Coordinates of C-alpha atoms in Angstrom, one line a residue:
M110 CA -20.5 -17.3 33.0
K111 CA -18.9 -20.7 33.3
R112 CA -21.3 -23.6 33.3
F113 CA -18.9 -26.5 34.2
V114 CA -16.9 -27.4 37.3
E115 CA -13.5 -26.0 36.7
G116 CA -10.3 -27.7 37.7
E117 CA -7.0 -26.1 38.9
D118 CA -4.2 -25.2 36.5
R119 CA -1.6 -28.0 36.8
R120 CA 1.2 -25.5 36.6
Q121 CA -0.2 -23.5 39.6
A122 CA 2.1 -23.8 42.7
T123 CA 0.3 -24.9 45.8
L124 CA 1.2 -25.7 49.4
L125 CA 0.2 -29.3 50.1
P126 CA -0.5 -30.4 53.7
E127 CA 2.8 -31.1 55.4
C128 CA 1.4 -34.2 57.2
L129 CA 0.6 -37.3 55.1
D130 CA -1.9 -38.3 57.7
D131 CA -4.1 -35.4 56.6
Y132 CA -4.9 -37.3 53.4
V133 CA -6.3 -40.3 55.2
T134 CA -9.6 -39.9 57.0
Q135 CA -10.1 -41.3 60.4
D136 CA -12.7 -43.8 59.1
N137 CA -10.5 -45.0 56.2
P138 CA -10.2 -48.9 56.2
V139 CA -6.5 -48.6 55.6
R140 CA -6.2 -47.7 59.3
V141 CA -7.6 -51.1 60.3
I142 CA -4.8 -52.8 58.3
E143 CA -2.3 -50.7 60.2
V144 CA -3.6 -51.5 63.6
F145 CA -4.1 -55.3 62.9
I146 CA -0.6 -55.9 61.5
D147 CA 1.1 -53.8 64.2
E148 CA -0.6 -56.0 66.8
L149 CA 0.7 -59.2 65.3
D150 CA 3.7 -61.0 66.7
L151 CA 5.4 -61.5 63.3
G152 CA 8.4 -63.3 64.7
A153 CA 6.3 -65.9 66.5
M154 CA 4.3 -66.5 63.4
G155 CA 7.5 -67.3 61.5
F156 CA 8.0 -64.3 59.3
A157 CA 11.6 -64.0 58.0
G158 CA 13.5 -60.8 58.6
V159 CA 11.8 -59.6 61.7
V160 CA 15.3 -59.2 63.3
P161 CA 17.6 -57.3 60.9
E162 CA 20.9 -58.6 59.8
A163 CA 24.0 -57.0 61.3
T164 CA 25.6 -56.5 57.9
G165 CA 24.6 -55.8 54.4
R166 CA 21.9 -53.6 52.9
P167 CA 18.9 -52.8 55.2
A168 CA 15.8 -54.9 54.3
Y169 CA 12.2 -54.0 54.4
H170 CA 10.4 -55.0 57.6
P171 CA 8.0 -57.8 56.9
A172 CA 5.2 -55.7 58.4
T173 CA 5.6 -53.2 55.6
L174 CA 5.3 -55.9 52.9
L175 CA 2.4 -57.6 54.6
K176 CA 0.5 -54.3 54.8
I177 CA 1.1 -53.8 51.0
Y178 CA -0.3 -57.2 50.3
L179 CA -3.3 -56.9 52.6
Y180 CA -4.1 -53.5 51.1
G181 CA -3.8 -54.9 47.6
Y182 CA -6.1 -57.8 48.2
L183 CA -8.7 -55.6 49.9
N184 CA -8.7 -53.5 46.7
R185 CA -8.5 -56.3 44.1
I186 CA -4.8 -55.7 43.4
Q187 CA -3.0 -59.1 43.6
S188 CA -0.2 -58.7 41.1
S189 CA 3.2 -57.8 42.5
R190 CA 4.0 -55.5 39.5
R191 CA 0.7 -53.6 40.0
L192 CA 1.4 -53.3 43.8
E193 CA 4.8 -51.8 42.9
R194 CA 3.1 -49.1 40.8
E195 CA 0.5 -48.5 43.5
T196 CA 3.2 -47.8 46.1
Q197 CA 4.5 -45.0 43.9
R198 CA 1.1 -43.2 43.2
N199 CA -1.4 -44.3 45.8
I200 CA -1.7 -41.9 48.8
E201 CA -3.2 -44.6 51.0
L202 CA -0.3 -46.9 50.4
M203 CA 2.2 -44.1 50.9
W204 CA 0.5 -43.4 54.3
L205 CA 0.5 -47.2 55.1
T206 CA 4.2 -47.8 54.2
G207 CA 5.7 -44.4 55.1
R208 CA 6.4 -43.7 51.5
L209 CA 8.4 -46.9 51.0
M210 CA 8.3 -48.3 47.5
P211 CA 9.6 -51.9 47.2
D212 CA 10.2 -53.3 43.7
F213 CA 7.9 -56.0 42.4
K214 CA 10.5 -58.8 43.0
T215 CA 10.8 -57.9 46.7
I216 CA 7.0 -58.0 47.0
A217 CA 6.7 -61.3 45.1
D218 CA 9.5 -62.9 47.0
F219 CA 7.9 -62.0 50.3
R220 CA 4.7 -63.9 49.4
R221 CA 6.6 -66.9 48.1
D222 CA 9.0 -67.1 51.1
N223 CA 6.6 -66.5 54.0
G224 CA 3.7 -68.8 53.0
P225 CA 3.1 -70.5 56.4
A226 CA 3.5 -67.2 58.3
I227 CA 0.9 -65.5 56.0
R228 CA -1.5 -68.4 56.6
A229 CA -0.9 -68.0 60.3
A230 CA -1.8 -64.3 60.1
C231 CA -5.1 -65.2 58.4
A232 CA -5.8 -67.7 61.1
Q233 CA -5.0 -65.0 63.8
F234 CA -7.8 -62.8 62.4
V235 CA -10.3 -65.6 62.9
V236 CA -9.0 -65.9 66.5
L237 CA -9.8 -62.2 66.8
C238 CA -13.3 -62.8 65.6
R239 CA -13.7 -65.6 68.1
Q240 CA -12.4 -63.3 71.0
L241 CA -15.1 -60.8 70.0
N242 CA -17.8 -63.6 70.5
L243 CA -18.9 -63.7 66.9
F244 CA -19.2 -67.5 66.7
T245 CA -21.8 -68.1 69.4
R246 CA -24.3 -69.7 67.1
A247 CA -22.0 -72.7 66.4
V248 CA -23.4 -73.4 62.9
V249 CA -21.2 -73.3 59.8
A250 CA -21.8 -74.2 56.2
I251 CA -19.1 -75.9 54.1
D252 CA -18.7 -76.2 50.4
G253 CA -16.0 -76.5 47.7
S254 CA -15.5 -74.6 44.5
K255 CA -13.1 -74.9 41.6
F256 CA -10.7 -72.1 41.0
K257 CA -8.6 -71.8 37.8
A258 CA -4.8 -72.3 38.1
V259 CA -2.0 -70.9 35.9
N260 CA -2.3 -73.9 33.6
T261 CA -4.4 -74.1 30.4
R262 CA -6.3 -77.3 29.5
D263 CA -3.9 -77.8 26.6
K264 CA -1.0 -78.1 29.1
N265 CA -2.8 -80.7 31.2
F266 CA -2.6 -84.4 30.2
T267 CA -4.6 -87.5 31.2
V268 CA -4.5 -91.0 29.9
T269 CA -7.6 -90.4 27.8
K270 CA -6.3 -87.0 26.4
V271 CA -2.9 -88.5 25.4
A272 CA -4.6 -91.4 23.7
K273 CA -6.9 -89.1 21.8
R274 CA -4.1 -86.8 20.7
I275 CA -2.0 -89.8 19.5
E276 CA -5.0 -91.0 17.5
Q277 CA -5.4 -87.5 15.9
V278 CA -1.7 -87.3 15.1
E279 CA -1.8 -90.8 13.5
A280 CA -4.7 -89.8 11.4
S281 CA -2.9 -86.6 10.3
I282 CA 0.3 -88.6 9.4
A283 CA -1.8 -91.1 7.4
R284 CA -3.5 -88.2 5.5
Y285 CA -0.2 -86.6 4.7
L286 CA 1.4 -89.9 3.6
A287 CA -1.5 -90.4 1.2
A288 CA -1.0 -86.9 -0.2
L289 CA 2.8 -87.5 -0.5
D290 CA 2.1 -90.7 -2.5
R291 CA -0.1 -88.8 -4.9
A292 CA 2.5 -86.1 -5.2
D293 CA 5.3 -88.6 -6.0
R294 CA 3.3 -89.8 -9.0
Q295 CA 3.5 -86.3 -10.5
D296 CA 6.6 -85.1 -12.4
D297 CA 6.3 -81.3 -12.5
D298 CA 8.2 -78.8 -10.3
V299 CA 5.1 -77.9 -8.3
A300 CA 4.7 -81.5 -7.2
E301 CA 8.3 -81.6 -6.2
A302 CA 7.9 -78.5 -4.0
K303 CA 4.7 -80.0 -2.6
T304 CA 6.6 -83.2 -1.7
V305 CA 9.2 -81.2 0.3
R306 CA 6.5 -79.5 2.3
L307 CA 4.6 -82.7 3.0
K308 CA 7.8 -84.4 4.2
E309 CA 8.5 -81.5 6.6
K310 CA 5.0 -81.7 8.0
I311 CA 5.2 -85.5 8.4
E312 CA 8.5 -85.2 10.2
G313 CA 7.0 -82.6 12.5
L314 CA 4.1 -84.8 13.3
R315 CA 6.4 -87.8 14.0
R316 CA 8.3 -85.6 16.5
Q317 CA 5.0 -84.7 18.1
M318 CA 4.1 -88.3 18.2
Q319 CA 7.3 -89.1 20.0
S320 CA 6.6 -86.3 22.5
L321 CA 3.1 -87.6 23.1
K322 CA 4.4 -91.2 23.8
E323 CA 6.9 -89.8 26.3
M324 CA 4.1 -87.8 27.9
G325 CA 2.0 -91.0 28.1
K326 CA 4.8 -92.7 30.1
Q327 CA 4.8 -89.7 32.5
V328 CA 1.0 -89.8 32.9
E329 CA 1.1 -93.6 33.6
A330 CA 3.8 -93.1 36.2
A331 CA 1.9 -90.3 38.0
P332 CA -0.1 -91.4 41.1
D333 CA -3.3 -89.8 39.9
K334 CA -2.6 -90.4 36.1
Q335 CA -2.4 -86.6 35.4
V336 CA 0.4 -84.3 34.4
S337 CA 0.3 -80.5 34.3
L338 CA 3.2 -78.7 32.6
T339 CA 2.8 -75.1 33.8
D340 CA 1.6 -75.7 37.3
P341 CA 2.6 -79.2 38.3
D342 CA 0.1 -79.4 41.2
A343 CA -2.9 -78.2 39.2
R344 CA -5.4 -80.9 38.2
S345 CA -8.2 -81.2 35.7
M346 CA -11.6 -81.0 37.5
A347 CA -15.2 -81.3 36.4
T348 CA -17.5 -78.3 37.1
S349 CA -21.2 -78.1 37.4
G350 CA -21.8 -77.3 33.7
K351 CA -22.3 -80.4 31.5
G352 CA -19.2 -81.3 29.5
T353 CA -17.1 -78.5 31.1
G354 CA -14.1 -78.5 33.4
I355 CA -11.1 -76.5 34.4
V356 CA -7.5 -77.1 35.4
G357 CA -7.2 -75.7 38.9
Y358 CA -7.7 -76.3 42.5
N359 CA -10.7 -77.2 44.8
V360 CA -11.1 -74.5 47.5
Q361 CA -12.9 -75.7 50.6
M362 CA -14.5 -73.1 53.0
A363 CA -16.4 -73.2 56.2
V364 CA -18.5 -70.1 56.7
D365 CA -20.2 -68.9 59.9
A366 CA -24.0 -68.9 59.4
E367 CA -24.6 -65.9 61.7
H368 CA -22.0 -63.3 60.4
H369 CA -20.9 -65.0 57.2
L370 CA -17.2 -64.9 58.2
I371 CA -14.9 -67.6 56.7
V372 CA -13.8 -69.5 59.8
A373 CA -11.7 -72.1 58.0
H374 CA -10.5 -72.9 54.5
E375 CA -8.3 -75.3 52.6
V376 CA -7.0 -75.7 49.1
T377 CA -6.7 -79.2 47.6
N378 CA -6.1 -80.6 44.1
I379 CA -8.6 -83.3 44.6
G380 CA -11.7 -82.6 42.5
S381 CA -14.3 -84.3 44.8
D382 CA -15.7 -83.1 48.1
R383 CA -16.5 -86.6 49.4
A384 CA -13.4 -86.9 51.6
Q385 CA -13.4 -83.3 52.9
L386 CA -16.1 -83.4 55.6
T387 CA -14.1 -84.5 58.6
S388 CA -11.1 -82.3 58.0
M389 CA -13.2 -79.2 57.3
G390 CA -15.6 -79.9 60.2
Q391 CA -12.6 -80.2 62.6
R392 CA -11.0 -77.1 61.3
A393 CA -14.2 -75.2 61.8
R394 CA -14.7 -76.5 65.3
D395 CA -11.2 -75.6 66.3
A396 CA -11.4 -72.2 64.7
T397 CA -14.7 -71.2 66.4
G398 CA -13.7 -72.7 69.8
C399 CA -17.1 -74.4 70.2
E400 CA -17.3 -77.8 71.9
E401 CA -19.9 -78.9 69.4
I402 CA -20.6 -77.4 66.0
T403 CA -23.3 -78.1 63.4
V404 CA -22.0 -78.4 59.9
L405 CA -24.3 -77.9 56.9
A406 CA -23.2 -79.4 53.6
D407 CA -24.7 -80.5 50.3
R408 CA -24.9 -84.0 48.8
G409 CA -21.4 -83.9 47.5
Y410 CA -20.1 -84.5 51.0
Y411 CA -22.3 -87.5 51.7
N412 CA -19.9 -90.3 52.7
G413 CA -20.7 -92.8 55.4
D414 CA -17.1 -93.2 56.6
E415 CA -16.7 -89.4 56.9
V416 CA -19.9 -89.0 58.8
L417 CA -18.8 -91.9 61.1
A418 CA -15.5 -90.2 61.7
C419 CA -17.3 -87.0 62.9
E420 CA -19.2 -89.1 65.5
G421 CA -18.1 -88.1 69.0
S422 CA -15.7 -85.4 67.8
G423 CA -18.0 -82.5 68.4
V424 CA -18.9 -82.2 64.7
L425 CA -22.6 -82.7 63.9
P426 CA -23.0 -83.0 60.1
C427 CA -26.3 -82.3 58.4
I428 CA -26.1 -83.6 54.8
P429 CA -29.0 -84.8 52.6
K430 CA -28.7 -88.4 51.3
T431 CA -27.6 -88.8 47.7
Q432 CA -30.3 -90.0 45.3
T433 CA -28.7 -93.0 43.7
S434 CA -31.8 -94.9 42.7
G435 CA -34.3 -94.2 39.9
N436 CA -37.1 -96.3 41.4
A437 CA -39.1 -93.3 42.5
K438 CA -39.3 -91.9 39.0
R439 CA -40.5 -95.3 37.7
G440 CA -43.2 -95.6 40.4
L441 CA -41.3 -98.2 42.4
F442 CA -40.7 -98.4 46.1
T443 CA -37.4 -97.0 47.4
V444 CA -35.4 -97.8 50.5
A445 CA -37.2 -94.9 52.3
D446 CA -40.5 -96.8 52.0
F447 CA -39.0 -99.6 54.3
I448 CA -39.1 -98.6 57.9
Y449 CA -36.4 -99.8 60.2
D450 CA -37.2 -100.9 63.7
A451 CA -34.0 -100.6 65.8
G452 CA -35.5 -102.3 68.8
N453 CA -36.3 -105.5 66.9
D454 CA -33.6 -105.1 64.2
R455 CA -35.9 -105.5 61.3
Y456 CA -37.5 -103.6 58.4
T457 CA -41.2 -103.3 57.8
C458 CA -42.1 -103.2 54.0
P459 CA -45.0 -101.3 52.4
A460 CA -47.1 -104.5 52.6
G461 CA -46.6 -104.6 56.4
K462 CA -44.4 -107.6 56.4
H463 CA -41.1 -107.8 58.4
L464 CA -37.7 -108.3 56.8
T465 CA -35.2 -109.8 59.2
R466 CA -31.4 -109.9 59.2
G467 CA -29.7 -112.9 57.6
K468 CA -27.1 -114.9 59.6
V469 CA -24.4 -114.6 57.0
R470 CA -23.0 -111.4 55.5
S471 CA -22.7 -112.3 51.8
D472 CA -21.6 -108.9 50.6
R473 CA -18.1 -108.0 49.4
R474 CA -17.8 -105.7 52.4
D475 CA -17.9 -107.5 55.8
D476 CA -19.8 -104.6 57.4
I477 CA -23.0 -105.0 55.4
D478 CA -26.1 -106.9 56.7
H479 CA -28.9 -108.2 54.5
Y480 CA -32.6 -108.2 55.4
R481 CA -35.2 -110.2 53.6
N482 CA -38.4 -112.3 54.0
L483 CA -38.5 -115.2 51.5
T484 CA -42.0 -116.4 52.4
A485 CA -43.7 -113.1 52.2
C486 CA -42.1 -112.0 49.0
S487 CA -43.1 -115.1 47.1
S488 CA -46.9 -114.3 47.3
C489 CA -46.9 -110.5 47.8
A490 CA -49.3 -108.5 45.6
L491 CA -47.0 -105.5 45.7
K492 CA -44.0 -107.3 44.4
P493 CA -44.2 -105.7 40.8
R494 CA -43.6 -102.3 42.5
C495 CA -40.9 -103.7 44.8
T496 CA -38.4 -105.8 42.9
P497 CA -38.0 -107.8 39.7
D498 CA -36.0 -110.5 41.6
K499 CA -37.5 -113.5 43.5
H500 CA -37.4 -111.6 46.7
K501 CA -36.5 -108.2 48.1
R502 CA -33.2 -107.8 49.8
L503 CA -32.2 -104.7 51.7
K504 CA -28.6 -103.9 52.6
R505 CA -27.8 -102.1 55.9
W506 CA -24.4 -100.9 56.9
E507 CA -23.4 -101.8 60.5
H508 CA -23.0 -98.1 61.3
E509 CA -26.2 -97.1 59.6
G510 CA -27.5 -95.7 62.9
V511 CA -25.0 -92.8 62.6
L512 CA -26.6 -91.9 59.2
D513 CA -30.1 -92.3 60.7
K514 CA -29.2 -89.8 63.5
M515 CA -27.9 -87.4 60.9
Q516 CA -31.2 -87.7 59.0
D517 CA -33.1 -86.9 62.2
R518 CA -31.1 -83.8 62.7
L519 CA -31.8 -82.8 59.1
D520 CA -35.5 -83.4 59.6
R521 CA -35.5 -81.0 62.6
L522 CA -33.9 -78.3 60.4
P523 CA -36.1 -78.2 57.3
D524 CA -34.4 -75.0 56.1
A525 CA -30.9 -76.3 56.6
M526 CA -30.1 -76.4 52.9
T527 CA -31.5 -72.9 52.3
I528 CA -29.2 -71.6 55.1
R529 CA -26.3 -73.5 53.6
R530 CA -26.8 -72.0 50.2
Q531 CA -27.3 -68.4 51.5
T532 CA -24.2 -68.7 53.8
V533 CA -21.4 -70.4 51.9
E534 CA -22.1 -69.7 48.2
H535 CA -21.9 -65.9 48.4
P536 CA -18.3 -65.8 49.7
F537 CA -17.2 -67.9 46.7
G538 CA -18.8 -65.6 44.3
T539 CA -17.4 -62.5 45.9
L540 CA -13.8 -63.9 45.9
K541 CA -14.0 -65.0 42.3
A542 CA -15.2 -61.5 41.4
W543 CA -12.2 -60.0 43.3
M544 CA -9.8 -62.4 41.6
G545 CA -11.0 -61.8 38.1
S546 CA -11.1 -64.2 35.2
T547 CA -7.6 -65.6 35.9
H548 CA -8.2 -66.6 39.6
F549 CA -4.9 -67.7 41.0
L550 CA -1.6 -66.0 39.9
T551 CA 0.9 -68.2 41.7
K552 CA 1.9 -71.8 40.9
T553 CA 2.2 -75.0 43.0
L554 CA -0.2 -76.0 45.9
E555 CA 1.8 -74.3 48.7
N556 CA 1.9 -70.9 46.9
V557 CA -1.8 -71.2 46.0
K558 CA -2.6 -71.8 49.6
T559 CA -0.8 -68.6 50.6
E560 CA -2.6 -66.7 47.9
M561 CA -6.0 -68.0 49.1
S562 CA -5.2 -67.1 52.7
L563 CA -4.6 -63.5 51.7
Q564 CA -7.9 -63.5 49.9
V565 CA -9.7 -64.9 52.9
L566 CA -8.0 -62.5 55.3
A567 CA -9.1 -59.6 53.0
Y568 CA -12.6 -60.9 52.8
N569 CA -13.0 -61.3 56.6
M570 CA -11.5 -57.9 57.3
K571 CA -13.9 -56.2 54.9
R572 CA -16.8 -58.2 56.5
M573 CA -15.7 -57.1 60.0
I574 CA -15.5 -53.5 58.9
N575 CA -19.0 -53.7 57.6
I576 CA -20.2 -55.3 60.9
F577 CA -18.4 -53.0 63.4
G578 CA -17.3 -49.9 61.5
V579 CA -13.6 -48.7 61.2
K580 CA -13.2 -47.0 64.6
P581 CA -14.9 -49.6 66.8
L582 CA -13.0 -52.4 65.0
M583 CA -9.7 -50.6 65.6
T584 CA -10.5 -50.2 69.2
A585 CA -11.4 -54.0 69.5
I586 CA -8.2 -55.0 67.8
A587 CA -6.0 -52.9 70.0
A588 CA -7.8 -53.9 73.2

């Protein structure tokens, strides 16, 4: 008696189902891809090749290639060569494409040549989510994360790196010259052979030195003092680990706090988040269709000018203030210990004295006011805990009231940062897991934006399938 599950003889002739549809169940997610793309107006979005040419070889319809890409990104297959292989062996892709099998170059060229249209398709899925009333809470969390580009750190140059490498090459040349001098004082054949090798190494190092000097000129001429050789748009960026960094891109995301859908995203090669609040807030507000939206972000986005730009635009940021002073750790008073009275335009210090605004703005910026009380400070018993100077002087930005309003909003939402962390950090981790250790496969900022849009579209579609289920989502898309 057989004790194992037995397979069929591969030489046994069988009658397979005549209909390819029999291989794909009714609740297979691939059917959602079919319905969604068939409902898109690809011509209006800007896809090339929607109208066939009158002459020449027939081309693949852009819908077919878009389906291949969306299926691939849903199943962690981003490479055009791997997608080519999948069209030849994957039954779901055979069903989706009608057994069409484009070669890898056709697949890759489609992604490269239809970047704006692919990004529009991603945005259209967010519009679908809005039409299904999924953004009623009007709260989003934004954050940025660094994704690796197709550019190693050795192929990225900054002013500091070029100077350091020149110093290393100079030290190597000096070491070899010293060895050459010692070899010249010897008369045997071994010394002669050694001299030849040393001269070759020195010549190679001098060529390397010349290349580094040329690279130094390019770096100095670059607007941001960086040059990347493999991907010219990639930039060296610091990461959270001490002494670490990558050459890549800063991906910005705004994620809906209720259903954890990515409502807006952007890719930039600027490593800091400080200038991204306004643009991401506006993108999120426009995508959700809400008149007013609350935006949760971490301290990396704290920027007075950005918060001011959000004022009156329907974007209500909630960002904790950056901790730039070490006074609290030293047991000294901080700015938070001085209470501002807007009605009387003055501060009250911990000793109960009033600091009033000076008549002249003496700061480098002409929008900074100074508050002080010379008389009270001179005889104050708390002065050792307040300031080492003759008197305490507080600076106040003329638009500080906007920051005070934001702090009030944050005080009314004590769990805001917990919600932010639970909302926006998970999608980043999921997408990086899907992309693998290499992250982006394409080069240049525009192509990377297209690649990221495909990732976001796949993420949102999978999230919607989990929320609705396959059949209800298909019905909603076709409605």
